[in-house]
Amino acid sequence: MSLGHNIDIRTDINQSVPANGVLKHPDEYTMPGVGSPSRLVYEFLHNALALDGDPALNLASFVQTRMNEEAIKLFMENMNKNLVDHDKYPVARMIHNQCISMIGGLWHAPEDGKVIGTATAGSSEAIMLGGLAMKKRWQESRKKEGKDYSHPNIVFGSNAQVALEKFARYFDVEARLVPVKLENGCVMDPNDALQYIDENTIGVIVILGSTYTGDFEDVELMSKLLDDLQERTGLDIPIHVDGASGAFIAPFAYPNLKWDFRVRRVVSINTSGHKFGLVYPGLGWVLWRDESYLHKDLVFEHHYLGSTDYTFTLNFSKPAAPVIAQMFNFLNLGFDGYKKIAYEDLRNARVLSEVLDNTCFTVMSNIHRRVDTDEISSSWHGDDDPTQYTPGLPVVAFRLSDKYKEENPHVKQESIQLMLRDKGWMVPNYRAPKGADDIEILRVVVRETLGEDMMRRLIRDILDVAQSLMGMSAPSLPWFLF
Amino acid sequence: MPKVGLPSKSAYQLLHDETALDGNPLLNLASFVHTWMPEEANKLIVENMNKNLVDLDEYPAAGIIHNRCISMLGDLWKAPKEGKVIGTATAGSSEAIMLGGLAMKKRWQEARKKDGKDYFHPNIVFGSNAQVALEKFARYFDVETRLVPVKLENGCVMDPNDALQYIDENTIGVIVILGSTYTGHFEDVELMSRLLDELQARTGLDIPIHVDGASGAFIAPFAYPNLKWDFRVPRVVSINTSGHKFGLVYPGLGWVLWRDESYLHKDLVFELHYLGSTEFTFTLNFSKPAAPVIAQMFNFLNLGFDGYKKIAYKDLRNARMLSKALDSTYFTVMSNIHRRVDTGEMSSSSSSDLSIFSGRERRHSNDDPTQYIPGLPVVAFRLSDKYKQENPHVKQEWIQSMLRAKGWIVPNYGAPQGAEDIEILRVVVRETLSEDLMERLIIDILGVAESLMGTPSFPLLLPLLSAVQF
């Protein structure tokens, strides 16, 4: 069905309003009594929205802001399709299931199990479903043993994105936050997590790609410690991996890193299609290693669209277009294309890290530190293989160096954020998570849209700002920028 | 995942060709969800497809438009001027209902804690005709569901009188459905509120109402402006609706509003800083696309109150036409929007087939929906008792199958608990179901019913039907 059919089915609605008239918009808070012609409305809204920021300069967000022309075409053609209506849109549903298969393969789902999963509106919904499934399994086994099941808790680092805390609060699960350590990149140390675990713990969430510093938490170590715990106490604690960003970076940049279903204790993984899955806002994924981890109580059977269908998402109706766009990316990029993009993002992030670390800043993220020596690679065109460096997201988290702060005690780090804003860049400055909260972090997310040229501009601007705050009249820039 | 990628144009062509096989939404009469927007709206959507609504710092204009939509909806649903109405866009009515339910659960828990009472056994009351999202809310959020069986006589909806027996001190609230998905009926919000007032006077229990207006909240304000179902009823604390049903936006948008911010406990509101400035979020989803919200505003400005009213009138008119055609022939119509309020009878002007087709239903005095029983533009029907007596071999699901062969999707399913021995066929009359298509539909439905009436070649149809793949 073509959306382009220009039959205006509303010809009788706006007949009395002249086409070049003025928008009938008496006040901004009440629905106008009569409508205005489409063209006028379009122009009005188009102009209002032009004041919104340019996404390319938004270095605060992880969310993808550019798709190519054909992907947009596909998006529009499928804009009116509702994914839940599989009777009506069987192909959209089939593409959805193929995405699940591909992602399952990417995350090394066991061949002998039956991986199960679903598209969601984003990682928030995905994490909630993962958490809910863990909660349900725990409740059922407690009921079987005749034990109290009203006081579940869940364990994760204080660096967690708000969705994890939301899950806990909305679903009446006690959140046990493990304070992070500055020394290990402001992420949860699995050893620290153990003390928070007891018989009421439904699971541990390990974050692959902290939003604060981009660091990966250690899934394998957490699993090993939980194995030891199980031997000692009998408690069998599952792991959910929050791969909102990391699950679409690690498979391509760090293929030997065991964080996915290769770790047997990992029961579910979430990711955002709209971060490094490279789709526009509105898409997440959650997968379970096997259907047995999704309790049947969480699966609803319904009939009211004309055939029997099963749904296990928070949302019922959902647009099919983002899922089709995800498949477009899978076909258009392939494994190789995603790998190239991840390599490029990490390369640009390393360059930025190296420059900043050599000047007025201390870099807290680690993707520019070599695994063997922990040293920083010394030139722009160094080794391009990400596996030679500490794994992490293409994110640069930095702060003013101690030396700079000693020499310039009057300078507040948030001024960096403000002055960069003046130049058009959005680089957020915020407090580190609990455990390191006397520190403030500036963060740049290096997405696909931040290419080499823009990167040079960014570097120049950051250094410019730092130096101008020192009261210097002319900035002196490092030689390797030219 | 393929190892190496395909060029954009090839990937596009491949997926374009595949998805072209998906059904034509025009003939999908099962769904309430909207499927068409004007070209300018499409343009706006494309331009704003990459905007993330949660990122207020980056996209302040999109954020402003969101808040104006909330104001407009608050005004449409008569939010009290002295309060501060609060609300949010959501991914759909499911998330919206969950937020409404969660807010009620929280308020109840806090009140119980203050009284030093047990707060681990909340329950919620609604009709067995509820859409799955209500049961999901209960099951996912550990609230006991207390389903009130519906009655066939009142259109398969919850009778407020029946709800009372399910309410106790652990009840967090009652959900009243404005527009049942089974028959399109509106449940009686005012009556429920009155009965709850009496309950409060008798027992002290103060039970709030959440209105599930997934479909009805975008019909009632335009077609039935004097029907008191919204914030005019003081006991109504929150309302949800789907932007993507009669809000006339593509799939992916819902709304939930509270009559005042005091009904949304601060524990449910999260403060966050990680995008560079302090923001507050109280939705299940964090990142969400801005485009559907902008499309909603497009509709508000492009249609205005009058436009939405014209469309609602048109949908109801078409639904009445279909109802009358079916009620006078082989079917019993279970929805009521074609029955006059005063007499309970069908409008007298078209009991014969011919007058239906002769000049379209006249658009004058009989066109006012308030003369008929309020409801959604939905026609729920079943084979009449007479037809079933005369043709005992005919299964109602064959109507669904044979209409499918003609391209129509008209679902057949069991009525909710309380009327389970009945099966219902349902047509949702949306904006895209024009008068011409409606006539075709009527002809096809009657044609199918007639062809099933004891024709000797009939036994051959069954194997044929099962062999055909749709």
Coordinates of C-alpha atoms in Angstrom, one line a residue, chain B:
Chain B
M1 CA 23.5 -11.2 9.9
P2 CA 25.2 -11.1 6.5
K3 CA 28.9 -10.8 6.7
V4 CA 29.1 -8.1 4.1
G5 CA 26.5 -5.4 3.4
L6 CA 24.4 -4.6 0.3
P7 CA 24.3 -1.2 -1.3
S8 CA 21.5 1.0 0.1
K9 CA 19.4 0.8 -3.0
S10 CA 19.5 -3.0 -3.1
A11 CA 18.7 -3.3 0.6
Y12 CA 15.8 -0.9 0.1
Q13 CA 14.4 -2.7 -2.9
L14 CA 14.6 -6.0 -1.1
L15 CA 12.7 -4.9 1.9
H16 CA 10.4 -2.7 -0.1
D17 CA 9.3 -5.6 -2.2
E18 CA 8.9 -7.9 0.8
T19 CA 6.9 -5.5 2.9
A20 CA 4.6 -4.7 -0.1
L21 CA 3.1 -8.1 0.6
D22 CA 1.8 -6.9 3.9
G23 CA -1.9 -6.3 4.0
N24 CA -3.6 -3.3 2.7
P25 CA -4.5 -1.3 5.8
L26 CA -7.6 0.1 4.2
L27 CA -9.5 -3.2 4.4
N28 CA -8.3 -3.9 7.9
L29 CA -11.5 -3.5 9.9
A30 CA -10.2 -5.3 12.9
S31 CA -7.9 -2.6 14.0
F32 CA -8.6 0.6 15.9
V33 CA -5.2 2.0 15.0
H34 CA -4.9 4.8 12.4
T35 CA -3.2 4.3 9.1
W36 CA -3.2 7.5 7.1
M37 CA -1.9 11.1 7.5
P38 CA -1.7 14.0 5.0
E39 CA 1.4 14.5 3.0
E40 CA 2.5 17.6 5.0
A41 CA 2.3 15.5 8.1
N42 CA 4.5 12.9 6.6
K43 CA 7.0 15.6 5.6
L44 CA 7.1 16.9 9.2
I45 CA 7.6 13.4 10.5
V46 CA 10.5 12.7 8.3
E47 CA 12.1 16.0 9.3
N48 CA 11.8 15.2 12.9
M49 CA 12.4 11.5 12.8
N50 CA 15.8 11.8 14.4
K51 CA 14.7 13.8 17.4
N52 CA 14.6 12.2 20.9
L53 CA 11.8 13.7 23.0
V54 CA 13.7 13.1 26.3
D55 CA 16.5 15.3 25.2
L56 CA 14.9 18.6 26.2
D57 CA 18.2 20.4 26.1
E58 CA 18.9 19.5 22.5
Y59 CA 15.3 19.7 21.2
P60 CA 13.5 22.3 23.3
A61 CA 11.0 23.1 20.5
A62 CA 9.9 19.5 20.4
G63 CA 9.5 19.6 24.2
I64 CA 7.4 22.7 24.0
I65 CA 5.1 21.1 21.4
H66 CA 4.7 18.1 23.7
N67 CA 3.7 20.3 26.6
R68 CA 1.2 22.2 24.5
C69 CA -0.4 18.9 23.4
I70 CA -0.8 18.1 27.1
S71 CA -2.5 21.5 27.7
M72 CA -4.8 20.9 24.7
L73 CA -5.8 17.5 25.9
G74 CA -6.3 18.8 29.4
D75 CA -8.6 21.4 28.1
L76 CA -10.5 18.9 25.9
W77 CA -11.0 16.7 28.9
K78 CA -12.1 19.6 31.1
A79 CA -9.3 19.5 33.6
P80 CA -10.1 21.7 36.5
K81 CA -8.7 25.3 36.1
E82 CA -7.6 25.5 39.7
G83 CA -5.5 22.4 39.6
K84 CA -2.3 21.8 37.7
V85 CA -2.9 19.1 35.2
I86 CA 0.1 17.0 34.5
G87 CA 0.7 14.4 31.8
T88 CA 3.0 12.8 29.3
A89 CA 3.2 11.2 25.9
T90 CA 3.8 7.5 25.9
A91 CA 4.5 4.8 23.4
G92 CA 0.8 3.8 23.4
S93 CA -2.2 3.3 25.7
S94 CA -0.5 0.3 27.3
E95 CA 2.2 2.4 28.8
A96 CA -0.3 5.1 29.6
I97 CA -2.6 2.7 31.5
M98 CA 0.4 1.3 33.4
L99 CA 1.5 4.7 34.5
G100 CA -2.1 5.5 35.6
G101 CA -2.3 2.3 37.5
L102 CA 1.1 2.7 39.0
A103 CA 0.2 6.2 40.3
M104 CA -2.9 4.8 41.9
K105 CA -1.0 1.9 43.4
K106 CA 1.6 4.3 44.9
R107 CA -1.0 6.6 46.4
W108 CA -2.7 3.6 48.0
Q109 CA 0.5 2.2 49.3
E110 CA 1.5 5.5 50.9
A111 CA -1.9 5.9 52.6
R112 CA -1.7 2.4 53.9
K113 CA 1.8 2.9 55.2
K114 CA 0.7 6.0 57.0
D115 CA -2.2 4.1 58.6
G116 CA 0.2 1.3 59.6
K117 CA -1.6 -1.3 57.5
D118 CA -0.5 -4.0 55.2
Y119 CA 0.3 -2.7 51.8
F120 CA 1.4 -5.9 50.0
H121 CA -1.9 -7.0 48.6
P122 CA -3.3 -4.4 46.3
N123 CA -6.1 -5.2 43.9
I124 CA -7.8 -3.3 41.1
V125 CA -11.3 -3.6 39.7
F126 CA -12.4 -3.5 36.1
G127 CA -14.7 -5.3 33.6
S128 CA -13.9 -8.6 32.0
N129 CA -14.2 -6.7 28.7
A130 CA -10.9 -5.0 29.4
Q131 CA -8.2 -4.9 26.7
V132 CA -5.2 -6.9 27.6
A133 CA -3.2 -3.9 28.7
L134 CA -5.2 -3.6 31.9
E135 CA -4.5 -7.2 32.8
K136 CA -0.9 -6.8 31.9
F137 CA -0.7 -3.8 34.3
A138 CA -2.1 -5.9 37.1
R139 CA 0.1 -9.0 36.4
Y140 CA 3.3 -7.1 35.8
F141 CA 3.0 -4.8 38.8
D142 CA 1.8 -7.5 41.3
V143 CA -1.7 -6.1 41.7
E144 CA -4.5 -8.6 42.0
T145 CA -7.0 -8.4 39.1
R146 CA -10.6 -8.4 40.1
L147 CA -12.6 -8.8 36.9
V148 CA -16.2 -7.9 36.9
P149 CA -18.1 -10.2 34.6
V150 CA -20.0 -8.3 31.9
K151 CA -23.6 -8.6 31.0
L152 CA -24.9 -9.4 27.5
E153 CA -27.9 -7.2 28.1
N154 CA -26.0 -4.0 28.6
G155 CA -23.7 -4.5 25.7
C156 CA -21.0 -6.6 27.3
V157 CA -19.6 -3.9 29.6
M158 CA -19.2 -3.6 33.3
D159 CA -22.2 -2.5 35.2
P160 CA -21.0 -0.2 38.0
N161 CA -23.4 -1.8 40.5
D162 CA -21.7 -5.1 39.9
A163 CA -18.3 -3.7 40.6
L164 CA -19.0 -2.8 44.2
Q165 CA -18.8 -6.3 45.6
Y166 CA -15.2 -6.6 44.4
I167 CA -14.0 -3.5 46.2
D168 CA -12.4 -3.6 49.6
E169 CA -9.7 -1.8 51.6
N170 CA -7.0 -3.2 49.3
T171 CA -8.5 -1.8 46.2
I172 CA -6.3 0.8 44.6
G173 CA -8.9 2.0 42.2
V174 CA -11.5 1.2 39.5
I175 CA -10.8 1.4 35.8
V176 CA -13.8 2.5 33.8
I177 CA -13.6 1.8 30.0
L178 CA -14.8 4.5 27.7
G179 CA -15.2 2.4 24.6
S180 CA -15.1 -1.3 25.1
T181 CA -13.1 -3.1 22.4
Y182 CA -15.7 -5.8 22.1
T183 CA -18.8 -3.7 21.3
G184 CA -17.7 0.0 21.4
H185 CA -19.9 0.7 24.4
F186 CA -19.0 3.4 26.9
E187 CA -19.1 2.3 30.5
D188 CA -20.9 4.7 32.9
V189 CA -18.3 6.9 34.6
E190 CA -20.8 9.1 36.3
L191 CA -22.7 6.2 37.8
M192 CA -19.5 4.5 39.0
S193 CA -18.5 7.7 40.6
R194 CA -21.8 8.2 42.4
L195 CA -21.8 4.7 43.7
L196 CA -18.2 5.2 45.0
D197 CA -19.4 8.4 46.7
E198 CA -22.0 6.4 48.5
L199 CA -19.5 3.7 49.3
Q200 CA -17.2 6.3 50.8
A201 CA -20.1 7.7 52.9
R202 CA -20.9 4.2 54.2
T203 CA -17.4 2.8 54.7
G204 CA -14.8 5.6 54.5
L205 CA -13.1 4.0 51.5
D206 CA -12.0 6.6 49.0
I207 CA -11.7 4.7 45.7
P208 CA -10.4 6.7 42.6
I209 CA -11.3 6.1 39.0
H210 CA -9.0 5.9 36.1
V211 CA -10.7 6.1 32.7
D212 CA -9.4 3.9 29.9
G213 CA -10.2 6.2 27.0
A214 CA -7.9 4.5 24.5
S215 CA -10.5 5.1 21.8
G216 CA -13.3 6.9 23.5
A217 CA -11.4 9.9 24.8
F218 CA -10.9 11.1 21.2
I219 CA -14.5 10.5 20.2
A220 CA -16.6 11.6 23.2
P221 CA -15.5 15.2 23.4
F222 CA -16.5 15.8 19.8
A223 CA -19.5 13.6 19.4
Y224 CA -21.0 13.6 22.9
P225 CA -19.8 16.9 24.5
N226 CA -22.4 16.7 27.3
L227 CA -21.5 13.3 28.4
K228 CA -19.8 13.6 31.7
W229 CA -17.0 11.0 31.7
D230 CA -13.8 13.2 32.0
F231 CA -12.3 15.4 34.7
R232 CA -15.7 17.0 35.2
V233 CA -16.3 13.9 37.4
P234 CA -14.2 14.7 40.5
R235 CA -13.4 11.1 41.2
V236 CA -11.7 10.7 37.9
V237 CA -8.0 11.1 38.7
S238 CA -6.4 10.1 35.4
I239 CA -7.3 9.3 31.8
N240 CA -5.3 7.6 29.1
T241 CA -5.9 7.6 25.3
S242 CA -4.2 6.5 22.1
G243 CA -2.9 9.2 19.8
H244 CA -2.7 6.4 17.2
K245 CA -6.4 5.5 17.3
F246 CA -8.9 8.3 17.0
G247 CA -6.2 10.8 17.7
L248 CA -5.5 10.0 14.0
V249 CA -1.7 9.6 14.3
Y250 CA 0.4 6.6 13.0
P251 CA 1.2 3.8 15.4
G252 CA 3.5 4.7 18.3
L253 CA 1.7 7.3 20.5
G254 CA -0.4 7.4 23.6
W255 CA -1.2 10.0 26.3
V256 CA -1.9 9.9 30.0
L257 CA -3.1 12.9 32.1
W258 CA -3.7 13.4 35.8
R259 CA -6.2 15.9 37.0
D260 CA -3.5 17.4 39.2
E261 CA 0.1 16.9 39.9
S262 CA -0.7 15.7 43.4
Y263 CA -1.9 12.5 42.0
L264 CA 1.5 11.5 40.7
H265 CA 3.7 10.7 43.7
K266 CA 7.1 12.2 43.6
D267 CA 8.7 8.7 44.0
L268 CA 7.5 8.0 40.5
V269 CA 9.3 11.0 39.1
F270 CA 13.0 10.6 38.4
E271 CA 15.5 13.4 38.3
L272 CA 18.4 12.9 36.1
H273 CA 21.5 14.8 34.9
Y274 CA 23.3 12.7 32.5
L275 CA 22.3 14.6 29.3
G276 CA 23.8 17.8 30.6
S277 CA 21.0 19.5 32.5
T278 CA 18.4 18.5 35.2
E279 CA 15.4 16.8 33.7
F280 CA 12.4 15.0 35.2
T281 CA 11.0 11.9 33.7
F282 CA 8.0 9.8 34.7
T283 CA 7.4 7.4 31.9
L284 CA 8.3 3.8 31.5
N285 CA 10.3 4.6 28.4
F286 CA 13.2 7.0 28.5
S287 CA 14.2 7.8 24.9
K288 CA 11.2 8.2 22.7
P289 CA 10.7 9.6 19.2
A290 CA 9.5 13.2 19.0
A291 CA 7.9 12.7 15.6
P292 CA 4.6 11.2 16.7
V293 CA 4.0 14.0 19.1
I294 CA 4.7 16.6 16.4
A295 CA 2.3 14.7 14.2
Q296 CA -0.4 14.9 16.9
M297 CA 0.1 18.7 17.1
F298 CA -0.2 18.8 13.3
N299 CA -3.6 17.2 13.6
F300 CA -4.7 19.5 16.4
L301 CA -3.8 22.5 14.2
N302 CA -4.9 21.1 10.9
L303 CA -8.2 19.7 12.0
G304 CA -9.1 21.8 15.0
F305 CA -12.0 20.9 17.2
D306 CA -14.3 21.1 14.2
G307 CA -12.3 18.8 12.1
Y308 CA -12.2 16.1 14.7
K309 CA -15.9 16.5 15.2
K310 CA -16.6 16.2 11.5
I311 CA -14.6 13.0 11.3
A312 CA -16.3 11.5 14.4
Y313 CA -19.7 12.4 13.0
K314 CA -18.7 10.7 9.7
D315 CA -17.4 7.6 11.4
L316 CA -20.6 7.3 13.5
R317 CA -22.8 7.9 10.5
N318 CA -21.1 5.1 8.5
A319 CA -21.3 2.9 11.5
R320 CA -25.0 3.6 11.9
M321 CA -25.5 2.8 8.2
L322 CA -23.7 -0.5 8.6
S323 CA -25.6 -1.3 11.8
K324 CA -29.0 -0.7 10.2
A325 CA -28.2 -2.8 7.1
L326 CA -27.1 -5.7 9.3
D327 CA -29.8 -5.5 11.9
S328 CA -32.5 -5.6 9.3
T329 CA -31.2 -8.8 7.7
Y330 CA -29.4 -11.9 8.9
F331 CA -27.7 -10.4 11.9
T332 CA -28.3 -9.1 15.4
V333 CA -26.3 -6.0 16.1
M334 CA -24.9 -5.9 19.6
S335 CA -23.5 -2.4 19.5
N336 CA -25.9 0.5 20.1
I337 CA -24.8 3.6 18.4
H338 CA -27.6 3.2 15.9
R339 CA -30.3 3.0 18.5
R340 CA -32.1 6.3 19.4
V341 CA -31.7 7.4 23.0
D342 CA -35.3 8.1 23.5
T343 CA -36.8 5.0 22.0
G344 CA -34.0 2.5 22.0
E345 CA -35.2 1.8 18.5
M346 CA -33.2 2.0 15.3
S347 CA -33.7 5.3 13.5
S348 CA -36.8 4.9 11.5
S349 CA -35.4 6.3 8.2
S350 CA -33.9 3.2 6.7
S351 CA -35.2 -0.2 7.4
S352 CA -35.2 -1.3 3.8
D353 CA -32.1 -2.1 1.8
L354 CA -33.0 0.3 -1.0
S355 CA -33.0 3.4 1.0
I356 CA -29.6 2.7 2.2
F357 CA -28.1 2.9 -1.2
S358 CA -30.3 5.5 -2.8
G359 CA -28.8 8.6 -1.8
R360 CA -26.6 8.1 1.2
E361 CA -27.8 8.8 4.7
R362 CA -29.0 12.3 4.8
R363 CA -26.8 14.7 6.7
H364 CA -29.3 16.6 8.6
S365 CA -31.2 16.3 11.9
N366 CA -30.7 12.5 12.1
D367 CA -26.9 13.0 11.9
D368 CA -26.5 14.2 15.4
P369 CA -24.8 11.5 17.4
T370 CA -26.3 12.7 20.7
Q371 CA -29.7 11.5 19.5
Y372 CA -28.3 8.0 19.7
I373 CA -26.8 5.9 22.4
P374 CA -23.2 7.0 22.9
G375 CA -20.3 4.8 21.8
L376 CA -17.4 4.2 19.5
P377 CA -18.0 4.0 15.7
V378 CA -17.8 0.2 16.0
V379 CA -20.3 -2.3 14.8
A380 CA -20.4 -5.6 16.8
F381 CA -22.7 -8.2 15.4
R382 CA -23.6 -11.8 15.3
L383 CA -25.8 -14.1 13.3
S384 CA -29.4 -13.6 14.3
D385 CA -31.2 -16.4 16.2
K386 CA -33.5 -16.8 13.3
Y387 CA -30.7 -17.3 10.8
K388 CA -29.1 -19.8 13.1
Q389 CA -32.3 -21.8 13.5
E390 CA -32.7 -21.9 9.7
N391 CA -29.1 -22.7 9.1
P392 CA -27.8 -24.7 12.0
H393 CA -24.7 -25.9 10.1
V394 CA -23.2 -22.4 9.6
K395 CA -20.4 -21.5 11.9
Q396 CA -20.0 -17.7 12.5
E397 CA -16.2 -17.9 12.0
W398 CA -16.9 -18.8 8.3
I399 CA -18.2 -15.3 7.9
Q400 CA -14.7 -14.1 9.0
S401 CA -12.9 -16.5 6.6
M402 CA -15.0 -15.8 3.6
L403 CA -14.8 -12.0 4.1
R404 CA -11.0 -12.6 4.3
A405 CA -11.2 -14.2 0.8
K406 CA -12.7 -10.9 -0.4
G407 CA -9.9 -8.9 1.2
W408 CA -11.7 -7.7 4.4
I409 CA -10.4 -8.4 7.8
V410 CA -13.4 -8.7 10.1
P411 CA -12.5 -10.6 13.3
N412 CA -14.7 -13.1 15.0
Y413 CA -14.0 -13.8 18.7
G414 CA -15.7 -14.9 22.0
A415 CA -17.4 -12.4 24.1
P416 CA -15.8 -11.7 27.5
Q417 CA -16.5 -13.6 30.7
G418 CA -20.1 -13.2 31.6
A419 CA -21.3 -13.7 28.0
E420 CA -18.8 -16.3 26.8
D421 CA -21.2 -18.4 24.9
I422 CA -21.6 -15.6 22.4
E423 CA -19.3 -14.9 19.5
I424 CA -18.9 -11.4 18.1
L425 CA -18.0 -10.1 14.6
R426 CA -16.6 -6.6 14.8
V427 CA -16.0 -3.8 12.3
V428 CA -14.2 -0.7 13.5
V429 CA -15.3 2.2 11.3
R430 CA -12.3 4.4 10.9
E431 CA -11.7 7.5 8.9
T432 CA -10.4 5.5 6.0
L433 CA -13.6 3.5 5.6
S434 CA -15.4 5.8 3.2
E435 CA -19.0 5.5 2.1
D436 CA -18.1 3.7 -1.1
L437 CA -16.0 1.1 0.8
M438 CA -18.8 0.8 3.3
E439 CA -21.3 0.0 0.6
R440 CA -19.0 -2.7 -0.8
L441 CA -18.6 -4.1 2.7
I442 CA -22.3 -4.3 3.2
I443 CA -22.8 -6.0 -0.1
D444 CA -20.0 -8.5 0.7
I445 CA -21.2 -9.3 4.2
L446 CA -24.8 -9.9 3.1
G447 CA -23.5 -11.8 0.1
V448 CA -21.4 -14.1 2.3
A449 CA -24.3 -14.7 4.7
E450 CA -26.6 -15.6 1.8
S451 CA -24.1 -17.9 0.2
L452 CA -23.7 -19.9 3.4
M453 CA -27.5 -20.5 3.6
G454 CA -27.9 -24.2 2.8
T455 CA -26.2 -24.1 -0.7
P456 CA -25.5 -27.6 -1.9
S457 CA -22.0 -26.8 -3.0
F458 CA -21.1 -25.6 0.4
P459 CA -19.3 -28.7 1.7
L460 CA -16.7 -28.2 -0.9
L461 CA -15.8 -24.7 0.4
L462 CA -14.3 -26.0 3.7
P463 CA -11.3 -27.8 2.3
L464 CA -10.8 -24.8 -0.1
L465 CA -10.8 -22.3 2.7
S466 CA -8.2 -24.2 4.7
A467 CA -6.0 -24.6 1.6
V468 CA -5.9 -20.9 0.8
Q469 CA -3.1 -19.0 2.5
F470 CA -3.9 -15.4 3.2

